[in-house]
Coordinates of C-alpha atoms and ligand atoms in Angstrom, one line a residue:
M1 CA -61.9 27.1 -4.2
F2 CA -58.7 28.9 -3.3
R3 CA -58.5 31.3 -6.3
T4 CA -60.2 32.4 -9.4
H5 CA -57.2 34.4 -10.5
T6 CA -53.5 34.8 -9.6
C7 CA -52.1 37.9 -7.9
G8 CA -50.5 39.0 -11.2
E9 CA -53.5 38.7 -13.4
L10 CA -56.2 41.3 -12.8
R11 CA -56.5 44.3 -15.3
L12 CA -59.0 47.1 -16.1
S13 CA -60.9 44.6 -18.2
D14 CA -61.7 42.7 -15.0
I15 CA -63.5 45.6 -13.3
N16 CA -66.7 44.6 -11.4
K17 CA -65.8 40.9 -11.4
T18 CA -66.1 39.0 -8.2
V19 CA -62.8 37.3 -7.6
T20 CA -61.0 35.0 -5.1
L21 CA -57.2 35.4 -4.6
S22 CA -54.8 33.6 -2.3
G23 CA -51.3 34.6 -1.5
W24 CA -48.8 36.1 1.0
V25 CA -49.2 39.4 2.7
Q26 CA -46.2 41.4 1.4
R27 CA -47.2 44.5 3.4
V28 CA -50.1 46.2 5.2
R29 CA -50.3 50.0 5.1
D30 CA -52.7 51.3 7.7
K31 CA -53.6 54.9 7.5
G32 CA -56.4 54.8 10.1
S33 CA -59.5 55.1 8.0
L34 CA -57.8 53.6 4.9
L35 CA -55.9 50.3 4.8
W36 CA -54.1 48.6 2.0
I37 CA -52.8 45.0 1.7
D38 CA -50.2 44.0 -0.9
L39 CA -51.1 40.4 -1.7
R40 CA -48.3 38.5 -3.4
D41 CA -47.9 35.2 -5.1
R42 CA -45.5 33.8 -7.8
Y43 CA -47.3 35.8 -10.5
G44 CA -47.3 39.3 -9.0
I45 CA -48.9 41.6 -6.5
T46 CA -52.5 42.8 -6.2
Q47 CA -53.5 45.6 -4.0
I48 CA -56.4 45.0 -1.6
F49 CA -58.2 48.1 -0.3
L50 CA -60.3 48.7 2.7
E51 CA -62.0 51.9 3.9
E52 CA -63.7 52.7 7.2
G53 CA -67.4 53.1 6.5
M54 CA -67.3 51.2 3.2
S55 CA -65.8 47.9 4.5
A56 CA -67.4 45.9 7.3
P57 CA -65.7 46.6 10.7
E58 CA -64.9 42.9 11.2
L59 CA -63.0 42.9 7.9
L60 CA -60.9 45.9 9.0
K61 CA -60.3 44.2 12.2
A62 CA -59.1 41.0 10.5
A63 CA -56.9 43.1 8.2
R64 CA -55.3 44.9 11.1
E65 CA -54.3 41.5 12.6
L66 CA -52.3 40.4 9.5
G67 CA -48.6 40.4 9.6
R68 CA -45.9 40.1 6.9
E69 CA -46.0 36.7 5.1
F70 CA -49.3 35.6 6.5
V71 CA -51.1 33.4 4.0
I72 CA -54.6 34.6 3.3
R73 CA -57.5 34.0 0.9
I74 CA -59.7 36.9 0.0
E75 CA -63.0 37.3 -1.9
G76 CA -63.9 40.6 -3.3
T77 CA -64.8 42.9 -6.3
V78 CA -62.3 44.4 -8.7
V79 CA -62.4 48.2 -9.0
E80 CA -60.5 50.8 -10.8
R81 CA -57.8 52.5 -8.7
E82 CA -57.8 56.1 -8.0
S83 CA -54.1 56.6 -8.1
K84 CA -52.7 54.1 -10.5
N85 CA -49.2 52.5 -10.3
P86 CA -47.7 52.2 -13.8
N87 CA -44.8 50.1 -12.5
L88 CA -47.1 47.2 -11.6
P89 CA -49.0 45.1 -14.3
T90 CA -52.0 45.0 -11.9
G91 CA -51.4 48.7 -11.0
E92 CA -54.6 50.0 -12.5
V93 CA -57.0 48.0 -10.3
E94 CA -57.5 47.0 -6.7
V95 CA -59.8 44.5 -5.0
R96 CA -62.4 45.6 -2.3
P97 CA -62.7 42.5 -0.1
S98 CA -65.9 41.0 1.1
K99 CA -64.1 38.3 3.0
I100 CA -60.7 37.8 4.4
E101 CA -59.7 34.3 5.5
L102 CA -56.5 33.6 7.3
L103 CA -55.0 30.3 5.9
N104 CA -51.9 30.4 7.9
A105 CA -50.0 32.9 10.1
S106 CA -46.2 33.5 9.7
K107 CA -43.4 34.3 12.1
T108 CA -41.8 37.6 11.2
P109 CA -39.3 36.8 8.5
P110 CA -35.6 37.4 9.5
F111 CA -35.1 39.7 6.5
T112 CA -37.2 41.8 4.2
I113 CA -38.8 40.0 1.2
E114 CA -38.5 42.8 -1.3
E115 CA -36.5 43.4 -4.6
K116 CA -33.5 44.1 -2.4
S117 CA -33.3 42.3 0.8
D118 CA -31.6 43.5 4.0
G119 CA -30.5 39.9 4.9
G120 CA -26.8 38.8 4.7
D121 CA -25.8 35.8 2.4
E122 CA -25.7 33.2 5.1
L123 CA -29.0 34.2 6.6
R124 CA -30.7 34.2 3.3
M125 CA -29.3 30.7 2.5
K126 CA -30.6 29.4 5.8
Y127 CA -34.1 30.6 5.0
R128 CA -33.8 29.9 1.3
Y129 CA -37.6 29.4 1.0
L130 CA -38.1 33.0 2.1
D131 CA -35.3 34.3 -0.2
L132 CA -36.9 32.4 -3.1
R133 CA -40.1 34.4 -2.6
R134 CA -38.2 37.5 -3.8
N135 CA -38.5 38.6 -7.4
P136 CA -34.9 38.5 -8.4
L137 CA -34.5 34.9 -7.4
K138 CA -37.9 33.9 -8.8
N139 CA -37.0 35.5 -12.1
N140 CA -33.7 33.6 -12.2
L141 CA -35.5 30.3 -11.7
I142 CA -38.0 31.2 -14.4
L143 CA -35.2 32.1 -16.8
R144 CA -33.4 28.8 -16.0
H145 CA -36.6 26.9 -16.8
K146 CA -36.9 28.7 -20.1
L147 CA -33.3 28.0 -21.0
A148 CA -33.8 24.3 -20.2
I149 CA -37.0 24.0 -22.2
E150 CA -35.4 25.8 -25.3
T151 CA -32.3 23.7 -25.0
R152 CA -34.4 20.6 -25.2
A153 CA -36.5 21.9 -28.0
Y154 CA -33.4 22.8 -30.1
L155 CA -31.6 19.5 -29.5
D156 CA -34.7 17.5 -30.0
R157 CA -35.2 19.1 -33.4
Q158 CA -31.6 18.3 -34.3
G159 CA -32.2 14.6 -33.6
F160 CA -30.6 14.4 -30.2
L161 CA -31.9 11.9 -27.7
E162 CA -31.9 12.7 -24.0
I163 CA -30.5 9.7 -22.2
E164 CA -29.7 9.4 -18.5
T165 CA -26.4 8.1 -17.2
P166 CA -25.8 6.8 -13.7
Y167 CA -24.8 8.9 -10.7
L168 CA -23.2 6.1 -8.8
I169 CA -20.1 5.4 -10.9
K170 CA -16.4 4.7 -10.4
S171 CA -13.7 6.9 -9.0
T172 CA -11.0 8.0 -11.4
P173 CA -7.8 9.7 -10.3
E174 CA -7.7 12.1 -13.3
G175 CA -9.3 15.5 -13.3
A176 CA -10.8 17.0 -10.1
R177 CA -11.3 15.3 -6.8
D178 CA -14.3 12.9 -6.7
F179 CA -17.1 12.7 -4.2
V180 CA -17.3 9.1 -3.1
V181 CA -20.2 7.1 -1.7
P182 CA -19.5 3.9 0.4
S183 CA -21.3 0.8 -0.8
R184 CA -23.1 -1.2 2.0
M185 CA -23.6 -4.2 -0.2
N186 CA -19.9 -4.3 -1.3
P187 CA -17.9 -3.8 1.9
N188 CA -15.0 -1.4 1.7
E189 CA -15.8 -0.5 -1.9
F190 CA -16.9 3.0 -3.0
Y191 CA -18.9 4.5 -5.8
A192 CA -17.9 8.0 -7.1
L193 CA -20.3 10.6 -8.2
P194 CA -19.6 11.6 -11.8
Q195 CA -17.5 14.7 -12.5
S196 CA -19.2 14.5 -15.9
P197 CA -20.9 11.6 -17.9
Q198 CA -17.8 11.7 -20.2
T199 CA -17.1 7.9 -20.5
F200 CA -20.8 7.0 -20.6
K201 CA -21.6 9.4 -23.4
Q202 CA -18.7 8.0 -25.4
I203 CA -19.9 4.4 -24.8
L204 CA -23.4 5.6 -26.0
M205 CA -21.6 6.5 -29.3
V206 CA -20.2 3.0 -29.5
A207 CA -23.7 1.7 -28.8
G208 CA -24.9 3.6 -31.9
Y209 CA -26.9 6.5 -30.3
D210 CA -25.2 9.0 -32.5
R211 CA -26.7 12.2 -31.0
Y212 CA -27.0 12.2 -27.2
F213 CA -27.7 15.0 -24.7
Q214 CA -28.5 15.3 -21.1
I215 CA -29.1 18.3 -18.8
V216 CA -27.2 16.6 -16.0
R217 CA -25.8 17.2 -12.5
C218 CA -22.1 16.8 -12.1
F219 CA -20.0 16.7 -8.9
R220 CA -16.5 18.0 -8.2
D221 CA -14.9 18.1 -4.8
E222 CA -13.0 21.3 -5.4
D223 CA -12.4 24.5 -3.5
L224 CA -15.3 26.8 -4.2
R225 CA -15.5 30.2 -5.8
A226 CA -18.2 32.5 -6.9
D227 CA -18.7 30.6 -10.1
R228 CA -18.3 27.1 -8.7
Q229 CA -20.5 24.8 -6.7
P230 CA -19.7 21.2 -5.6
E231 CA -22.7 20.1 -7.7
F232 CA -23.5 21.9 -10.9
T233 CA -25.4 21.3 -14.1
Q234 CA -24.1 20.7 -17.6
I235 CA -25.8 20.6 -20.9
D236 CA -23.8 17.5 -21.9
C237 CA -23.7 16.4 -25.6
E238 CA -22.0 13.9 -27.8
M239 CA -22.2 13.2 -31.5
A240 CA -20.9 10.4 -33.8
F241 CA -19.7 10.7 -37.4
V242 CA -19.0 14.4 -37.1
T243 CA -16.1 16.6 -37.8
Q244 CA -15.1 19.4 -35.3
E245 CA -16.7 21.9 -37.7
E246 CA -20.1 20.2 -37.4
V247 CA -19.9 20.1 -33.6
L248 CA -19.1 23.8 -33.5
N249 CA -21.9 24.7 -36.0
T250 CA -24.4 22.6 -34.0
F251 CA -23.7 24.3 -30.7
E252 CA -23.2 27.8 -32.2
G253 CA -26.7 27.2 -33.5
M254 CA -27.9 26.2 -30.1
A255 CA -26.4 29.4 -28.5
R256 CA -28.0 31.5 -31.2
H257 CA -31.4 29.8 -30.6
L258 CA -31.2 30.4 -26.9
F259 CA -30.3 34.1 -27.2
R260 CA -33.1 34.5 -29.8
E261 CA -35.8 32.6 -28.0
V262 CA -35.0 33.6 -24.4
K263 CA -33.5 37.0 -24.8
G264 CA -34.8 38.2 -28.1
L265 CA -31.2 38.9 -29.3
E266 CA -29.4 38.1 -32.5
I267 CA -25.8 37.4 -31.5
G268 CA -24.5 36.8 -35.0
D269 CA -21.6 34.5 -36.0
F270 CA -19.1 33.4 -33.4
E271 CA -15.5 34.5 -33.9
R272 CA -12.9 31.8 -34.1
M273 CA -9.4 32.1 -32.6
D274 CA -6.8 29.4 -31.9
Y275 CA -5.4 29.1 -28.4
A276 CA -1.9 30.3 -29.4
T277 CA -3.4 33.5 -30.9
A278 CA -5.7 34.1 -27.9
M279 CA -2.7 33.8 -25.6
K280 CA -0.5 36.1 -27.8
L281 CA -3.1 38.8 -28.3
Y282 CA -5.0 38.7 -25.0
G283 CA -3.0 36.6 -22.6
S284 CA -6.0 34.4 -21.9
D285 CA -7.7 31.4 -23.3
K286 CA -11.1 33.1 -22.8
P287 CA -10.6 36.6 -24.1
D288 CA -13.4 39.1 -23.6
L289 CA -14.0 40.4 -27.1
R290 CA -16.5 43.1 -26.2
F291 CA -13.5 45.5 -26.5
G292 CA -10.2 45.6 -28.4
M293 CA -7.0 46.5 -26.6
A294 CA -5.1 43.5 -28.2
F295 CA -1.5 43.1 -27.0
E296 CA 1.4 44.5 -29.0
E297 CA 5.0 43.2 -28.4
L298 CA 7.9 45.6 -28.2
N299 CA 11.0 43.5 -27.7
D300 CA 12.6 44.6 -31.0
L301 CA 11.9 48.3 -30.3
A302 CA 12.6 48.4 -26.6
Q303 CA 15.7 46.3 -26.0
G304 CA 19.3 47.4 -26.2
H305 CA 18.8 50.9 -24.9
G306 CA 20.2 50.5 -21.5
F307 CA 16.9 49.9 -19.6
K308 CA 17.9 46.8 -17.7
V309 CA 14.3 45.7 -16.8
F310 CA 13.4 45.5 -20.5
D311 CA 16.8 44.2 -21.6
D312 CA 16.5 41.2 -19.2
A313 CA 12.9 40.5 -20.0
E314 CA 11.8 37.6 -22.2
L315 CA 8.8 39.6 -23.3
I316 CA 7.9 43.3 -23.4
V317 CA 4.2 43.7 -24.2
G318 CA 1.6 46.3 -23.8
I319 CA -1.9 47.6 -24.5
K320 CA -3.3 50.9 -25.7
A321 CA -5.9 52.7 -23.6
E322 CA -7.6 55.0 -26.1
G323 CA -8.2 58.6 -24.9
C324 CA -6.4 58.0 -21.5
S325 CA -3.4 60.3 -22.0
E326 CA -4.8 62.6 -19.4
Y327 CA -4.6 60.0 -16.6
T328 CA -3.2 61.7 -13.5
R329 CA -0.3 60.6 -11.4
K330 CA -2.8 59.2 -8.9
Q331 CA -4.6 57.2 -11.5
L332 CA -1.3 55.8 -12.9
D333 CA -0.2 54.9 -9.4
A334 CA -3.4 53.1 -8.8
L335 CA -2.9 51.0 -12.0
T336 CA 0.7 50.3 -10.8
D337 CA -0.7 49.1 -7.5
F338 CA -3.2 47.0 -9.3
V339 CA -0.7 45.1 -11.3
K340 CA 1.6 44.7 -8.2
R341 CA -1.1 43.1 -6.2
P342 CA -0.1 39.5 -5.3
Q343 CA -3.1 38.2 -7.3
V344 CA -1.6 39.8 -10.5
G345 CA 2.1 39.7 -9.5
A346 CA 3.8 42.2 -11.9
K347 CA 6.9 44.1 -10.6
G348 CA 6.0 47.4 -12.1
L349 CA 4.2 49.2 -14.9
V350 CA 5.7 51.4 -17.7
Y351 CA 3.5 54.0 -19.3
V352 CA 3.7 56.2 -22.3
K353 CA 1.4 59.2 -22.6
L354 CA 0.7 60.5 -26.1
N355 CA -0.4 63.9 -25.2
A356 CA -3.1 65.7 -27.2
D357 CA -0.5 68.4 -28.2
G358 CA 1.6 65.8 -29.9
S359 CA 4.3 65.6 -27.1
I360 CA 5.2 62.3 -25.5
K361 CA 5.8 61.6 -21.8
S362 CA 6.7 58.3 -20.4
S363 CA 8.0 56.7 -17.1
V364 CA 11.1 55.6 -19.0
D365 CA 12.1 58.9 -20.6
K366 CA 15.6 58.5 -19.2
F367 CA 16.3 55.6 -21.5
Y368 CA 14.3 56.2 -24.6
S369 CA 14.3 59.1 -27.1
T370 CA 11.1 60.6 -28.4
E371 CA 11.8 58.9 -31.7
I372 CA 11.9 55.5 -30.1
L373 CA 8.8 56.2 -28.1
Q374 CA 7.2 57.3 -31.3
S375 CA 8.1 54.0 -32.9
W376 CA 6.3 52.2 -30.1
A377 CA 3.2 54.4 -30.6
E378 CA 3.2 53.4 -34.3
R379 CA 3.3 49.8 -33.4
F380 CA 0.1 50.4 -31.4
E381 CA -1.3 52.6 -34.1
A382 CA -1.8 55.1 -31.2
K383 CA -3.0 58.6 -31.7
P384 CA -2.5 61.7 -29.6
G385 CA -4.6 61.3 -26.5
D386 CA -3.8 57.6 -26.1
L387 CA -2.0 55.9 -23.2
L388 CA 0.3 52.9 -23.6
L389 CA 0.6 50.5 -20.6
I390 CA 3.5 48.1 -20.8
L391 CA 4.6 45.1 -18.7
S392 CA 7.7 42.9 -19.1
G393 CA 9.2 39.7 -17.7
D394 CA 8.7 36.0 -18.2
A395 CA 6.5 35.6 -21.3
N396 CA 3.7 33.5 -19.9
A397 CA 3.5 35.3 -16.6
T398 CA 3.6 38.7 -18.2
R399 CA 0.8 37.9 -20.7
K400 CA -1.4 36.7 -17.8
Q401 CA -0.6 39.9 -15.9
L402 CA -1.4 42.1 -18.9
N403 CA -4.7 40.2 -19.3
E404 CA -5.7 41.3 -15.8
L405 CA -4.7 44.9 -16.6
R406 CA -6.6 44.8 -19.9
L407 CA -9.8 43.5 -18.1
E408 CA -9.4 46.2 -15.4
M409 CA -9.0 48.9 -18.1
G410 CA -12.1 47.5 -19.8
N411 CA -14.0 47.8 -16.6
Q412 CA -12.7 51.3 -15.8
L413 CA -13.6 52.5 -19.3
G414 CA -17.0 51.0 -19.3
L415 CA -16.3 48.7 -22.2
R416 CA -17.7 45.5 -20.6
D417 CA -21.4 46.2 -21.1
S418 CA -23.5 43.3 -19.6
K419 CA -26.1 43.8 -22.3
V420 CA -23.6 43.1 -25.2
F421 CA -22.7 39.5 -26.0
K422 CA -19.5 38.6 -28.0
P423 CA -19.3 34.9 -28.5
L424 CA -16.1 33.1 -29.6
W425 CA -14.7 29.6 -30.2
V426 CA -11.2 29.1 -28.9
T427 CA -9.7 26.1 -30.8
D428 CA -6.6 24.0 -31.0
F429 CA -5.8 23.8 -27.3
P430 CA -2.6 22.1 -26.3
L431 CA -3.2 18.4 -25.7
L432 CA -1.0 18.2 -22.6
E433 CA 0.1 20.4 -19.8
W434 CA 3.4 19.8 -18.0
D435 CA 3.2 19.9 -14.2
E436 CA 6.5 21.0 -12.5
D437 CA 5.5 19.6 -9.1
T438 CA 4.7 16.1 -10.1
Q439 CA 7.0 16.2 -13.1
R440 CA 4.5 14.7 -15.5
F441 CA 2.1 15.6 -18.2
Y442 CA -1.6 16.1 -17.5
A443 CA -4.4 16.1 -20.2
M444 CA -5.4 19.8 -20.6
H445 CA -9.0 18.8 -21.4
H446 CA -9.3 15.1 -20.5
P447 CA -7.5 11.9 -21.5
F448 CA -10.0 11.0 -24.2
T449 CA -9.3 14.1 -26.3
S450 CA -7.9 13.5 -29.7
P451 CA -4.6 15.0 -30.8
K452 CA -4.8 16.9 -34.2
P453 CA -3.9 14.2 -36.8
E454 CA -1.1 16.3 -38.2
D455 CA 0.5 16.5 -34.7
I456 CA 0.3 12.8 -33.8
S457 CA 3.9 12.2 -34.8
L458 CA 5.0 14.7 -32.2
L459 CA 3.6 12.6 -29.4
D460 CA 6.8 10.6 -29.3
T461 CA 9.2 13.4 -29.8
N462 CA 7.7 16.6 -28.2
P463 CA 4.4 15.8 -26.5
G464 CA 4.1 19.3 -25.1
E465 CA 3.8 20.8 -28.6
V466 CA 0.9 18.5 -29.6
R467 CA -2.3 20.4 -30.3
A468 CA -5.7 18.9 -29.6
N469 CA -9.0 18.9 -31.5
A470 CA -10.4 20.7 -28.5
Y471 CA -12.5 23.8 -28.3
D472 CA -14.1 26.1 -25.8
M473 CA -17.2 28.3 -26.2
V474 CA -16.4 31.6 -24.7
I475 CA -18.8 34.5 -24.3
N476 CA -17.7 37.9 -22.9
G477 CA -14.6 36.4 -21.3
V478 CA -16.5 33.5 -19.6
E479 CA -15.9 29.9 -20.5
I480 CA -19.4 28.7 -21.1
G481 CA -18.3 25.2 -22.2
G482 CA -15.8 23.0 -23.8
G483 CA -15.4 19.8 -25.7
S484 CA -13.3 17.9 -28.1
I485 CA -13.2 15.3 -30.9
R486 CA -12.3 12.1 -29.0
I487 CA -9.9 9.3 -29.5
H488 CA -11.8 6.3 -30.9
D489 CA -8.8 4.1 -31.6
R490 CA -7.8 1.7 -28.8
E491 CA -4.1 1.9 -29.5
L492 CA -4.0 5.7 -29.5
Q493 CA -6.0 5.7 -26.3
R494 CA -3.6 3.3 -24.8
K495 CA -0.7 5.5 -25.9
M496 CA -2.3 8.5 -24.4
F497 CA -2.6 6.8 -21.0
T498 CA 1.0 5.9 -21.2
I499 CA 2.0 9.5 -21.8
L500 CA -0.1 10.4 -18.8
G501 CA 1.9 8.1 -16.7
F502 CA -0.5 5.2 -16.3
T503 CA 0.9 1.7 -16.5
D504 CA -1.1 -0.7 -18.8
E505 CA -2.5 -2.4 -15.7
E506 CA -3.6 0.9 -14.1
A507 CA -5.2 2.0 -17.4
Q508 CA -7.0 -1.3 -17.7
K509 CA -8.3 -1.1 -14.2
Q510 CA -9.5 2.5 -14.5
F511 CA -10.7 2.7 -18.1
G512 CA -10.7 -0.9 -19.3
F513 CA -14.4 -0.7 -19.9
L514 CA -13.9 2.1 -22.4
M515 CA -10.9 0.6 -24.2
N516 CA -12.8 -2.8 -24.4
A517 CA -15.7 -1.0 -25.9
F518 CA -13.4 0.6 -28.4
E519 CA -12.6 -2.9 -29.7
Y520 CA -16.2 -3.4 -30.9
G521 CA -16.6 -0.8 -33.6
A522 CA -16.2 2.7 -32.0
P523 CA -17.3 5.3 -34.5
P524 CA -15.5 8.6 -34.8
H525 CA -17.1 11.0 -32.3
G526 CA -16.9 14.2 -30.4
G527 CA -18.9 16.5 -28.2
I528 CA -19.2 19.3 -25.8
A529 CA -20.5 20.2 -22.4
L530 CA -21.9 23.7 -21.5
G531 CA -22.1 24.9 -18.0
F532 CA -25.8 25.4 -17.5
D533 CA -25.5 27.4 -14.3
R534 CA -23.0 29.8 -15.9
L535 CA -25.0 30.2 -19.0
T536 CA -28.1 31.1 -16.9
A537 CA -26.1 33.5 -14.8
M538 CA -24.8 35.2 -18.0
F539 CA -28.4 35.5 -19.3
A540 CA -29.4 36.9 -16.0
G541 CA -26.5 39.4 -16.0
L542 CA -25.0 37.9 -12.8
D543 CA -21.4 37.1 -12.0
S544 CA -22.2 34.4 -9.5
I545 CA -24.0 31.1 -10.3
R546 CA -25.4 30.9 -6.8
D547 CA -28.6 32.8 -7.4
V548 CA -29.5 30.8 -10.5
I549 CA -29.6 27.6 -8.4
A550 CA -32.6 27.0 -6.2
F551 CA -30.7 25.4 -3.3
P552 CA -27.0 26.2 -3.5
K553 CA -24.2 25.6 -1.1
N554 CA -22.1 28.2 0.6
N555 CA -18.3 28.8 0.2
S556 CA -17.5 25.9 2.5
G557 CA -19.7 23.5 0.6
R558 CA -22.4 23.6 3.2
D559 CA -26.1 23.6 2.6
M560 CA -27.1 26.1 5.3
M561 CA -30.8 25.3 5.1
I562 CA -30.7 21.5 5.8
D563 CA -27.3 21.9 7.6
S564 CA -25.4 19.4 5.5
P565 CA -22.9 17.8 5.5
S566 CA -23.6 16.3 8.9
T567 CA -22.5 13.3 11.0
I568 CA -24.2 10.0 10.7
A569 CA -25.3 7.5 13.3
D570 CA -22.9 4.9 14.5
A571 CA -25.1 2.2 13.2
Q572 CA -24.9 3.7 9.7
L573 CA -21.1 3.9 10.0
E574 CA -21.0 0.3 11.0
E575 CA -23.2 -0.9 8.2
L576 CA -20.8 0.8 5.8
Y577 CA -17.7 -0.5 7.4
L578 CA -16.5 3.0 8.1
Q579 CA -14.5 4.3 11.1
L580 CA -14.2 7.9 12.0
K581 CA -10.9 9.6 12.3
K582 CA -10.4 12.7 14.3
A583 CA -10.3 15.7 12.0
E584 CA -6.9 17.5 12.1
D585 CA -7.1 21.2 12.8
Ligands
LIG1 N1 -16.9 16.1 -20.2 C1 -16.2 17.3 -20.5 C2 -16.2 18.3 -19.3 O1 -17.0 18.1 -18.4 C3 -16.8 18.0 -21.7 C4 -16.7 17.3 -22.9 O2 -15.5 17.0 -23.3 O3 -17.7 17.0 -23.6 O4 -15.5 19.3 -19.3

């Protein structure tokens, strides 16, 4: 038998028991006559103690030959520790071994396997199996497991069926770039890996499975960032015979269930905000509502006083940083540099300090009287001690820049506490987005999203103004997921494809299967997909999704451990009717 207990299990109540443990040697501390081994497995660490005179000499000898990450099995007796370690669940006991058996030796690991490792990212990804032994990663995977189990429990109770959809599907030009897979049996033809099971889940609604879900892998061949991986996991859901309100309530309920069961937190009701309001008040379709600092617009109060920058601007808009009137020249310069960085792109920053003594000082004193500056302060409901930060220019760009500044101020003022959760539904997204480069409309969500019924008439006259029955779940400024009520009428779907620039033939070739299905009694339906990796990262308090995925890829989309992607044999290429082309530098 390899073990009677795990390395995380023994307590004072086990004293005098004879036990067998197996695990990895985390560390050996040899003080000459005294020697300790930290024995680790998935469940925890147990201290093994040997003492010259008490322990058999051959045991001490065996212990001295152990190295880091050796795999051993020990038999021994549980005793109370003399100096207890309150930080360890097993910290009140230790085991005096009567036998130490080496199960397997280990090379010295290339980095330390402790809470904090000394290894760089790439090295830890190459030896992912060693990194996964570390507590932070282990805890992330346990958290991920719990979230998956509770997701299934909730959705099952709500009558959802988990149904698998295929991974080898058909390439579609819309959306992100597809990963494709050549078909050996069908020369010169390709499958695509799904960017999401969108069309399949809609077809399941036509098939009568009115509540579907799947915790499912999706694939998008996009450039990578901290919160993106070429393959990622969604909680993908679809419901038939529902209104938008019912979809929102169902998934708000799911989020509440997960926070309650997995984190022991009551997050309360979600706020609701339409897209236009979110953009106007926060310059973002995913505002972080853990703090206020909503935008105020100043065009009417700031134009016509000879300050050309403001007079020429489409929009003058600012935020109030409470209690920041004492910001120094240096701090204000740093904020100006922040907004002027190319990633933000503002030309400059105007400030107004409402000093504690009631006086007002601004960077535009030359153009504006104290009375006018006072009227700005009133618009912000600002008090002495506050600081106003104002940007101007093209409306859309300026709002985006001010969003960055608002988030930066939120960080500087410690208003973005990772233990506080402020969920929000953003609704009524625009249906279409105009792209200047290609001079055409793109679907903002995807081509199956339904316009709001009251806006359908605008499709012919002013498509850019049409709002969609589309919604995003946003928590703390992170888009956790999104979905929509779908088009279930063949004619409307056809019209949508026309607006998106498809000819009837192209639409038929790409999506004929869906439009055909819509001719056989498609029920009204809608759904959502939540990013499971992002949700887990948020629960873990992490910004990056990489460490909530067991085997992630690096920033160039490589799996460093298995060294993939890789070339394939000529015979394989031939079988697939593929020819290699020299990569261009
Ligand atoms: N399939 C969509 C996505 O991946 C989500 C949805 O509309 O349900 O974003």
